[in-house]
Coordinates of C-alpha atoms and ligand atoms in Angstrom, one line a residue:
M1 CA 81.1 121.2 67.7
T2 CA 84.7 120.7 67.1
E3 CA 87.2 122.0 69.5
R4 CA 90.5 121.1 69.9
R5 CA 91.6 118.4 72.9
I6 CA 94.1 119.2 74.6
E7 CA 95.4 115.5 76.1
P8 CA 98.5 115.0 79.2
V9 CA 100.7 113.8 76.9
E10 CA 100.7 117.0 75.6
M11 CA 100.0 119.1 78.6
T12 CA 101.8 119.4 81.7
L13 CA 99.8 118.6 85.0
V14 CA 99.9 120.9 87.9
P15 CA 101.1 119.4 90.8
F16 CA 98.3 118.4 93.2
D17 CA 99.3 120.9 95.6
E18 CA 99.0 123.9 93.9
V19 CA 95.5 122.5 92.8
V20 CA 93.9 122.5 95.4
E21 CA 95.4 126.1 96.3
R22 CA 93.7 127.7 93.0
F23 CA 90.3 126.0 93.0
D24 CA 87.1 123.9 95.1
P25 CA 86.6 120.5 93.3
A26 CA 83.6 119.3 93.0
L27 CA 83.0 114.9 93.1
G28 CA 80.3 112.6 91.6
L29 CA 80.1 109.3 92.0
E30 CA 77.9 106.4 90.1
V31 CA 78.3 103.3 91.1
H32 CA 76.5 100.3 89.7
V33 CA 76.4 97.2 91.9
E34 CA 75.7 93.6 90.1
L35 CA 73.0 92.3 92.6
N36 CA 73.1 88.6 93.4
T37 CA 69.6 87.3 92.3
A38 CA 69.4 83.7 91.0
S39 CA 67.3 85.5 87.9
K40 CA 67.9 87.6 85.6
M41 CA 66.4 91.2 86.3
F42 CA 63.0 91.0 83.4
C43 CA 63.5 87.0 82.9
G44 CA 63.9 83.3 84.7
C45 CA 67.5 83.3 83.0
P46 CA 70.5 82.2 85.2
T47 CA 72.8 84.6 86.7
E48 CA 76.1 82.4 87.4
F49 CA 79.3 84.8 86.5
G50 CA 81.5 82.7 84.2
A51 CA 79.3 80.2 82.4
E52 CA 79.6 79.4 78.2
P53 CA 78.7 82.7 76.1
N54 CA 75.3 83.0 75.7
T55 CA 74.4 80.2 77.3
Q56 CA 72.1 82.1 79.5
V57 CA 69.8 83.9 77.6
C58 CA 66.0 83.6 76.3
P59 CA 63.8 85.4 74.4
T60 CA 63.3 88.2 76.7
C61 CA 66.9 89.0 77.5
L62 CA 67.4 89.2 73.9
G63 CA 65.3 91.6 72.7
L64 CA 63.4 89.4 70.6
P65 CA 59.6 90.3 69.3
G66 CA 56.9 89.5 71.1
A67 CA 58.7 88.6 74.5
M68 CA 57.3 89.8 77.6
P69 CA 59.5 91.0 81.0
V70 CA 58.6 90.0 84.4
V71 CA 59.9 91.9 87.3
N72 CA 62.0 90.4 89.5
R73 CA 60.7 90.4 93.4
K74 CA 64.0 89.7 94.9
A75 CA 66.0 92.3 93.3
V76 CA 63.1 94.7 94.2
E77 CA 63.5 93.6 97.4
S78 CA 67.0 94.6 97.5
A79 CA 66.9 97.9 96.0
I80 CA 64.5 98.7 98.8
R81 CA 67.1 97.2 101.0
I82 CA 70.1 99.7 99.4
G83 CA 68.0 102.4 99.4
L84 CA 67.4 102.3 102.9
A85 CA 70.3 102.0 104.0
L86 CA 71.6 104.9 102.9
N87 CA 69.1 106.5 104.4
C88 CA 66.9 107.2 101.5
D89 CA 62.8 107.9 100.7
I90 CA 61.1 105.0 99.5
A91 CA 58.8 105.5 96.5
E92 CA 55.6 104.5 97.3
W93 CA 54.9 104.4 93.4
C94 CA 57.6 104.2 90.1
R95 CA 57.8 102.9 87.0
F96 CA 60.9 101.9 84.7
A97 CA 61.3 103.7 81.8
R98 CA 63.0 102.7 78.4
K99 CA 66.9 104.6 77.9
N100 CA 66.9 104.7 73.5
Y101 CA 70.1 104.2 72.4
F102 CA 71.8 101.8 69.8
Y103 CA 74.6 99.7 71.4
P104 CA 76.1 95.9 69.6
D105 CA 75.7 94.0 73.6
M106 CA 72.2 95.7 74.4
P107 CA 69.7 94.0 72.3
K108 CA 66.7 95.9 72.3
N109 CA 68.0 98.6 71.2
F110 CA 67.1 100.1 74.7
Q111 CA 67.6 99.4 78.7
T112 CA 65.3 99.1 80.5
S113 CA 65.9 101.6 83.4
Q114 CA 64.0 104.7 85.9
Y115 CA 64.1 107.8 84.8
D116 CA 62.7 110.8 86.8
E117 CA 61.0 107.9 89.5
P118 CA 63.6 106.2 91.3
I119 CA 62.9 103.8 93.4
A120 CA 65.3 105.7 96.4
F121 CA 66.0 108.8 96.5
E122 CA 67.4 111.7 99.4
G123 CA 70.0 109.9 101.0
Y124 CA 73.5 109.7 102.5
M125 CA 76.0 108.2 103.5
D126 CA 78.6 109.5 106.7
V127 CA 81.9 108.4 104.9
T128 CA 85.1 108.4 107.3
V129 CA 88.5 109.6 106.3
P130 CA 91.5 109.9 108.3
N131 CA 93.5 113.4 109.1
E132 CA 96.3 114.8 109.7
E133 CA 96.4 112.8 113.1
G134 CA 95.6 109.8 111.7
D135 CA 92.1 109.7 113.9
G136 CA 88.7 109.7 111.8
E137 CA 87.1 112.6 109.6
T138 CA 83.5 111.6 108.6
F139 CA 82.4 113.7 105.7
R140 CA 78.8 113.1 104.6
V141 CA 77.9 113.0 101.6
E142 CA 74.4 112.4 100.0
I143 CA 72.9 110.3 97.5
E144 CA 70.5 111.9 94.8
R145 CA 69.4 108.5 93.7
A146 CA 69.2 104.8 93.7
H147 CA 67.5 103.3 90.8
M148 CA 66.8 100.0 89.3
E149 CA 68.5 98.7 85.6
E150 CA 69.6 95.4 83.7
D151 CA 72.6 95.2 82.7
T152 CA 74.2 94.5 79.1
G153 CA 75.4 92.1 77.4
K154 CA 79.7 92.2 76.3
S155 CA 82.2 93.2 74.0
L156 CA 85.1 91.0 73.4
H157 CA 87.2 92.5 70.7
V158 CA 89.3 89.9 69.2
G159 CA 92.9 90.6 67.3
G160 CA 93.5 94.0 68.5
A161 CA 96.4 93.9 70.8
T162 CA 95.3 96.4 74.4
G163 CA 91.5 94.4 74.0
R164 CA 89.7 97.2 72.7
I165 CA 88.2 97.4 69.6
H166 CA 90.6 100.0 67.9
G167 CA 92.8 97.4 65.5
A168 CA 90.7 94.3 66.2
D169 CA 89.7 92.2 63.4
H170 CA 86.4 91.3 64.5
S171 CA 83.8 91.5 67.8
L172 CA 82.2 88.9 69.5
V173 CA 78.9 89.2 71.8
D174 CA 78.1 88.0 75.1
Y175 CA 74.4 88.0 76.2
N176 CA 74.6 86.1 79.3
R177 CA 75.2 89.5 81.6
A178 CA 73.1 91.5 79.4
G179 CA 70.0 91.8 81.9
I180 CA 71.5 90.9 85.0
P181 CA 69.2 93.5 87.6
L182 CA 71.9 96.3 88.8
I183 CA 71.2 99.1 90.7
E184 CA 73.0 102.3 90.2
I185 CA 73.5 104.7 92.6
V186 CA 74.0 108.1 92.2
T187 CA 75.9 110.8 94.5
K188 CA 74.6 114.3 94.8
P189 CA 77.8 116.9 93.8
I190 CA 80.3 116.4 97.0
V191 CA 81.7 119.9 97.8
G192 CA 84.5 120.9 100.0
A193 CA 86.2 118.2 100.1
G194 CA 89.7 120.0 99.3
A195 CA 92.2 118.3 99.1
K196 CA 90.7 115.8 99.9
A197 CA 88.6 114.8 97.7
P198 CA 90.2 111.8 96.6
E199 CA 90.7 110.3 99.9
V200 CA 86.9 110.8 99.9
A201 CA 86.0 109.1 96.6
R202 CA 87.6 106.0 97.9
A203 CA 86.2 106.3 101.3
Y204 CA 83.0 106.5 100.3
V205 CA 82.8 103.9 96.9
A206 CA 84.9 101.7 99.9
Q207 CA 81.9 101.8 102.4
L208 CA 79.4 101.5 100.3
R209 CA 81.3 98.2 98.8
D210 CA 81.5 97.3 102.4
L211 CA 77.0 97.8 103.0
I212 CA 76.4 96.2 100.3
V213 CA 78.2 93.1 101.3
A214 CA 76.9 93.0 104.6
L215 CA 73.4 93.4 103.3
G216 CA 74.2 90.3 101.8
V217 CA 72.9 91.6 98.3
S218 CA 75.8 91.4 95.6
D219 CA 79.5 90.3 96.1
A220 CA 80.2 93.6 95.1
R221 CA 83.9 92.7 94.0
M222 CA 85.1 95.7 91.2
E223 CA 87.5 93.5 89.7
Q224 CA 85.0 90.8 88.6
G225 CA 83.1 94.1 88.1
S226 CA 79.9 93.5 89.8
M227 CA 80.6 96.4 91.4
R228 CA 82.1 99.8 89.2
A229 CA 82.2 103.1 89.3
D230 CA 82.0 105.8 87.7
V231 CA 83.7 109.6 88.9
N232 CA 82.1 112.8 87.6
L233 CA 85.0 115.3 88.8
S234 CA 84.8 119.0 88.2
L235 CA 86.7 122.7 89.1
S236 CA 86.0 125.6 90.1
P237 CA 88.3 129.3 91.0
K238 CA 88.6 128.7 94.7
G239 CA 85.6 130.1 96.9
S240 CA 83.8 131.2 93.2
G241 CA 80.7 128.5 94.3
V242 CA 80.0 128.1 91.0
L243 CA 80.0 124.2 89.3
G244 CA 82.6 123.2 86.5
T245 CA 82.2 121.8 83.8
R246 CA 82.6 117.9 84.4
T247 CA 84.1 114.9 83.3
E248 CA 83.1 111.4 83.8
T249 CA 85.5 108.3 83.5
K250 CA 84.2 105.6 83.3
N251 CA 84.3 102.0 84.8
V252 CA 87.2 102.5 87.8
N253 CA 88.4 99.3 88.8
S254 CA 89.2 99.0 92.4
L255 CA 89.4 101.8 95.9
R256 CA 92.9 102.3 94.8
S257 CA 92.2 103.5 91.2
V258 CA 89.0 105.6 92.3
E259 CA 91.9 107.6 94.6
R260 CA 93.7 107.7 91.6
A261 CA 91.2 108.6 89.1
V262 CA 90.1 111.9 91.3
R263 CA 93.6 113.4 91.5
F264 CA 95.1 112.4 88.1
E265 CA 91.7 114.4 87.2
M266 CA 92.1 117.3 89.2
S267 CA 95.7 118.3 88.0
R268 CA 94.6 117.3 84.4
H269 CA 91.2 119.9 84.7
A270 CA 94.0 122.6 86.3
A271 CA 96.2 122.1 83.5
V272 CA 93.3 122.6 80.9
L273 CA 91.9 125.5 83.1
E274 CA 95.0 127.5 83.4
S275 CA 96.2 127.0 79.6
G276 CA 93.0 129.1 78.6
Q277 CA 91.1 126.6 77.2
K278 CA 87.8 124.6 77.5
I279 CA 87.1 121.4 79.7
L280 CA 85.2 119.3 77.7
Q281 CA 82.1 117.5 79.3
E282 CA 83.0 114.0 78.3
T283 CA 83.7 111.0 79.5
R284 CA 87.0 109.5 79.8
H285 CA 88.6 106.2 80.1
W286 CA 91.2 105.3 82.6
H287 CA 94.5 103.4 82.7
E288 CA 95.2 101.3 85.6
D289 CA 98.9 101.0 83.4
T290 CA 99.9 103.9 83.2
G291 CA 97.4 105.7 85.6
V292 CA 95.7 108.4 82.9
T293 CA 93.0 109.3 81.6
T294 CA 91.8 110.0 78.0
S295 CA 89.6 110.9 75.9
G296 CA 86.6 109.0 75.8
R297 CA 82.6 110.4 73.8
E298 CA 81.5 113.5 74.6
K299 CA 78.6 113.9 76.2
S300 CA 76.3 116.7 77.3
D301 CA 73.4 117.0 79.7
A302 CA 70.5 116.9 77.8
E303 CA 71.6 113.8 76.0
D304 CA 68.3 113.0 74.2
Y305 CA 67.8 109.2 75.4
R306 CA 64.5 109.9 74.9
Y307 CA 63.6 107.9 78.0
F308 CA 59.2 107.2 78.7
P309 CA 57.7 105.0 80.5
E310 CA 58.1 101.0 79.5
P311 CA 54.3 99.8 78.4
D312 CA 55.1 95.8 79.4
L313 CA 55.5 96.8 83.0
V314 CA 53.2 97.5 85.9
P315 CA 54.9 100.0 87.9
V316 CA 56.0 99.3 91.6
A317 CA 54.6 100.2 94.2
P318 CA 56.0 98.9 97.2
S319 CA 53.7 99.0 100.8
R320 CA 54.8 100.5 103.6
E321 CA 54.1 97.9 105.7
W322 CA 56.8 95.3 102.8
V323 CA 59.0 98.6 103.6
E324 CA 59.2 98.3 107.2
E325 CA 59.6 95.2 107.5
L326 CA 62.8 95.1 104.9
R327 CA 64.1 98.0 107.2
G328 CA 63.9 95.0 110.0
T329 CA 66.5 92.8 108.2
L330 CA 69.3 95.7 107.9
P331 CA 72.2 94.5 109.5
E332 CA 74.2 96.8 111.6
N333 CA 76.0 99.0 109.5
P334 CA 79.6 98.0 108.8
T335 CA 81.3 101.0 109.5
A336 CA 79.2 101.5 113.5
R337 CA 80.5 97.4 113.7
R338 CA 83.6 98.0 113.3
A339 CA 84.2 100.9 115.9
R340 CA 82.5 98.9 118.4
L341 CA 84.1 96.0 117.8
Q342 CA 87.4 97.1 118.5
G343 CA 86.3 99.7 121.7
E344 CA 85.0 96.3 123.0
W345 CA 88.0 94.3 122.2
G346 CA 90.3 97.2 122.8
F347 CA 92.8 96.4 119.1
S348 CA 94.7 99.4 118.0
D349 CA 93.6 100.8 114.5
L350 CA 96.5 99.0 112.7
E351 CA 95.2 95.8 114.2
M352 CA 91.9 96.5 112.8
R353 CA 92.3 97.1 109.9
D354 CA 94.4 94.3 109.8
A355 CA 91.5 92.1 110.8
V356 CA 89.1 94.0 108.4
G357 CA 91.8 93.4 105.4
A358 CA 91.9 89.7 106.3
G359 CA 88.2 89.6 105.7
A360 CA 88.7 87.9 109.4
L361 CA 86.4 90.0 111.4
D362 CA 83.2 87.7 111.7
V363 CA 85.5 84.8 112.9
I364 CA 87.4 86.8 115.4
E365 CA 83.8 87.2 116.3
Q366 CA 82.6 84.4 117.0
T367 CA 85.8 82.8 118.5
I368 CA 85.6 85.9 121.3
A369 CA 82.1 84.4 121.2
A370 CA 83.2 81.1 122.5
G371 CA 85.8 82.7 125.1
T372 CA 88.7 83.4 123.3
A373 CA 90.6 86.3 124.8
P374 CA 90.4 88.7 121.5
Q375 CA 94.6 89.5 121.2
A376 CA 94.8 85.3 121.2
A377 CA 92.0 85.3 118.2
R378 CA 93.7 88.0 116.7
K379 CA 96.7 86.2 116.9
W380 CA 95.7 83.3 116.0
W381 CA 93.7 84.2 112.9
L382 CA 95.8 86.8 111.5
G383 CA 99.3 84.9 112.4
E384 CA 98.9 81.2 111.6
L385 CA 95.6 80.5 110.3
A386 CA 96.0 83.8 107.9
R387 CA 99.7 82.1 106.3
R388 CA 98.0 79.0 105.9
A389 CA 94.7 80.4 103.6
N390 CA 97.7 82.3 102.1
E391 CA 99.1 79.0 101.1
Q392 CA 96.5 77.9 100.0
G393 CA 95.4 80.4 98.3
V394 CA 91.5 80.9 99.7
D395 CA 91.1 84.1 102.1
V396 CA 90.7 83.5 106.0
P397 CA 87.1 83.3 106.5
A398 CA 87.5 80.4 103.9
L399 CA 89.7 77.7 106.0
S400 CA 88.3 74.6 107.4
V401 CA 89.5 75.7 110.5
T402 CA 86.1 76.7 112.6
P403 CA 86.1 79.7 115.4
A404 CA 84.7 76.7 117.9
D405 CA 88.1 74.8 116.7
V406 CA 90.3 78.0 117.7
A407 CA 88.0 78.2 120.8
R408 CA 89.1 75.2 122.0
V409 CA 92.3 74.9 120.2
Q410 CA 93.7 78.1 123.2
A411 CA 91.6 77.1 125.8
L412 CA 93.5 73.6 126.1
V413 CA 96.8 76.5 125.7
D414 CA 95.5 78.6 128.7
E415 CA 95.3 75.3 130.8
G416 CA 98.5 74.6 130.3
T417 CA 97.8 71.4 127.9
L418 CA 99.7 72.7 125.1
N419 CA 102.2 75.4 124.5
D420 CA 101.8 77.5 121.0
K421 CA 104.0 74.9 119.4
L422 CA 102.1 71.9 120.6
A423 CA 98.3 73.8 119.1
R424 CA 100.4 74.5 115.6
Q425 CA 100.6 70.8 115.3
V426 CA 96.7 70.2 116.5
F427 CA 96.1 72.5 113.3
D428 CA 98.4 70.5 110.8
G429 CA 95.8 67.9 112.4
L430 CA 92.7 69.2 112.3
F431 CA 93.2 70.7 108.7
A432 CA 94.1 67.0 108.1
G433 CA 90.3 66.5 109.4
E434 CA 91.6 63.9 112.0
G435 CA 89.2 64.8 114.2
T436 CA 88.4 67.0 117.1
P437 CA 90.6 69.6 119.1
D438 CA 90.5 67.2 121.8
E439 CA 91.0 63.7 120.0
I440 CA 94.0 65.0 118.0
V441 CA 95.3 66.0 121.3
A442 CA 95.0 62.3 122.3
A443 CA 95.5 60.6 119.3
R444 CA 98.9 62.2 118.7
G445 CA 100.1 62.7 122.3
L446 CA 101.0 66.0 121.9
A447 CA 99.7 67.1 125.5
I448 CA 102.8 68.7 127.9
V449 CA 104.4 66.6 130.3
S450 CA 104.2 68.1 133.5
D451 CA 105.5 64.6 135.2
E452 CA 108.0 66.8 137.3
G453 CA 110.1 63.1 137.2
A454 CA 110.6 62.6 133.5
L455 CA 110.9 66.7 133.5
S456 CA 113.6 66.4 136.1
A457 CA 115.6 64.1 134.2
A458 CA 115.4 65.2 130.7
V459 CA 117.1 68.1 132.7
D460 CA 119.7 65.9 134.4
N461 CA 120.1 64.7 130.8
A462 CA 120.4 68.4 129.0
I463 CA 123.1 69.2 132.0
A464 CA 125.0 66.1 131.4
A465 CA 125.5 66.3 127.7
N466 CA 126.5 69.6 127.7
P467 CA 129.5 70.5 130.8
D468 CA 130.1 73.5 129.3
V469 CA 127.3 75.5 129.3
A470 CA 126.5 74.0 132.9
D471 CA 129.7 75.6 134.3
K472 CA 128.5 78.8 132.7
I473 CA 125.4 79.1 134.1
R474 CA 127.1 77.9 137.8
D475 CA 128.8 81.2 137.0
G476 CA 125.7 83.1 136.6
K477 CA 125.7 83.6 132.9
V478 CA 121.9 82.9 133.5
A479 CA 121.6 83.6 129.0
A480 CA 123.3 80.9 129.1
A481 CA 119.8 78.4 129.8
G482 CA 119.1 78.6 126.6
A483 CA 121.1 76.6 125.5
L484 CA 119.6 73.4 128.2
I485 CA 116.0 74.7 127.9
G486 CA 116.2 73.9 123.8
A487 CA 118.2 70.5 124.4
V488 CA 115.0 69.5 126.9
M489 CA 112.2 70.4 124.8
K490 CA 114.3 68.5 122.2
E491 CA 114.3 65.1 124.1
M492 CA 110.9 66.4 125.7
R493 CA 109.5 66.6 121.3
G494 CA 108.2 69.5 122.6
Q495 CA 105.5 68.8 125.0
A496 CA 107.3 70.6 127.8
D497 CA 106.5 73.9 129.3
A498 CA 109.5 76.1 128.6
G499 CA 108.7 78.2 132.0
R500 CA 108.6 75.4 134.2
V501 CA 111.8 74.1 132.6
R502 CA 114.1 76.8 132.7
E503 CA 112.8 76.9 136.3
L504 CA 114.0 73.7 136.9
I505 CA 117.7 74.5 135.2
L506 CA 118.0 77.2 137.7
E507 CA 117.6 75.4 140.7
K508 CA 119.9 72.3 140.2
L509 CA 122.4 74.4 138.8
S510 CA 122.6 77.0 141.6
Ligands
LIG1 ZN1 66.4 85.5 79.6

């Protein structure tokens, strides 16, 4: 029972390159997703994030004697859609099960979950990881199951330095989260990834998150805990084909941490194995700040949760008609959609990554649909508008400017009414709520002056005010024209076509 635990502080990690020379890693990922249903899994309590502690509770989710649960139909629907999007089979008949264990933030002392009858099973997801050439390489991750369960409450440990229970004065429990619907998605062992294992783990969680968001079933925010990943890892001697003893690193809360946690555990496992010790099957805690895992609790495969079918709930038996109807609601796979859009728009990999990173794919797509050239749509949304979003502390899609506005502003640029500088003033007007782009151009008097007489007079004024510059240009130093163009643009309050101004200057001084 009590094997000596070797911790990284007293052990030299094996460098990653050496790990993959001598061992084959096997990954397993368990991802919990909190569904965005309006009410909880088995009662009508609201599910809003951030409410005052213990204000969203009732006898059912507090586990009071005699309270009876009822299954949330919307949660079952979301579970089926997730299963279908992961290419799973959907159970014709399945039950909930009680998973019995004691934990202070779980008021019933059992978690209503699914055991040997998950709602969805036997699926897969193709994930893309970059290879040495920078191209995408596809890696198939097999899905063992996706099952429904309920979340626990939250313990808050007060008085300790780190918010952990050790060293705390006392603990408080908030049951608002108890009973919120969860889907747990479990992969089969992922073997054959070798040195790419950390990236495959990250890419899988990233693509799963995108898929969940595209399905609209959760906001899947890892930093808020509405999506949480547990990372299982084991090593086996290279080529042996035998799975080693695994560890399970809990609640890894960012994509970057998923990759780092796998990398760290691979180096730690190798160090333990090469020192002649055994890997202890246990859960481990990930420490974001130091980038290491530390020992949690020992965990055997045969842990006896005394699962039994939940007697208070009827079985879930989704009709095939309903399943097919839900299949019809699936969005285009986000990875396939990205590849399609990138091809249609002619964006480089970097441009596409920036657009995805800014969450701007939808607004760019809508702007292009409204008639704007792809590069112009990209320029506004990822340049000027991304900068303003950043200033306002919001995401790009949350800006008050719409794709239709951006398309109209660019159309005015294309037809020569605005230049980019004037267009930015139109955006000022849009953010100030001054009306449509056309109304703002009219009200602020922003249109480019195309009156040749007025332009010519401004050019004459600039030449007269800058005789030395004019002489240089007469001597053939055409580069000096910039100073005169600047003077004309200033006099015209920016409302001139700089190209036409340059032509006029050169005509007059040649
Ligand atoms: Zn409740």
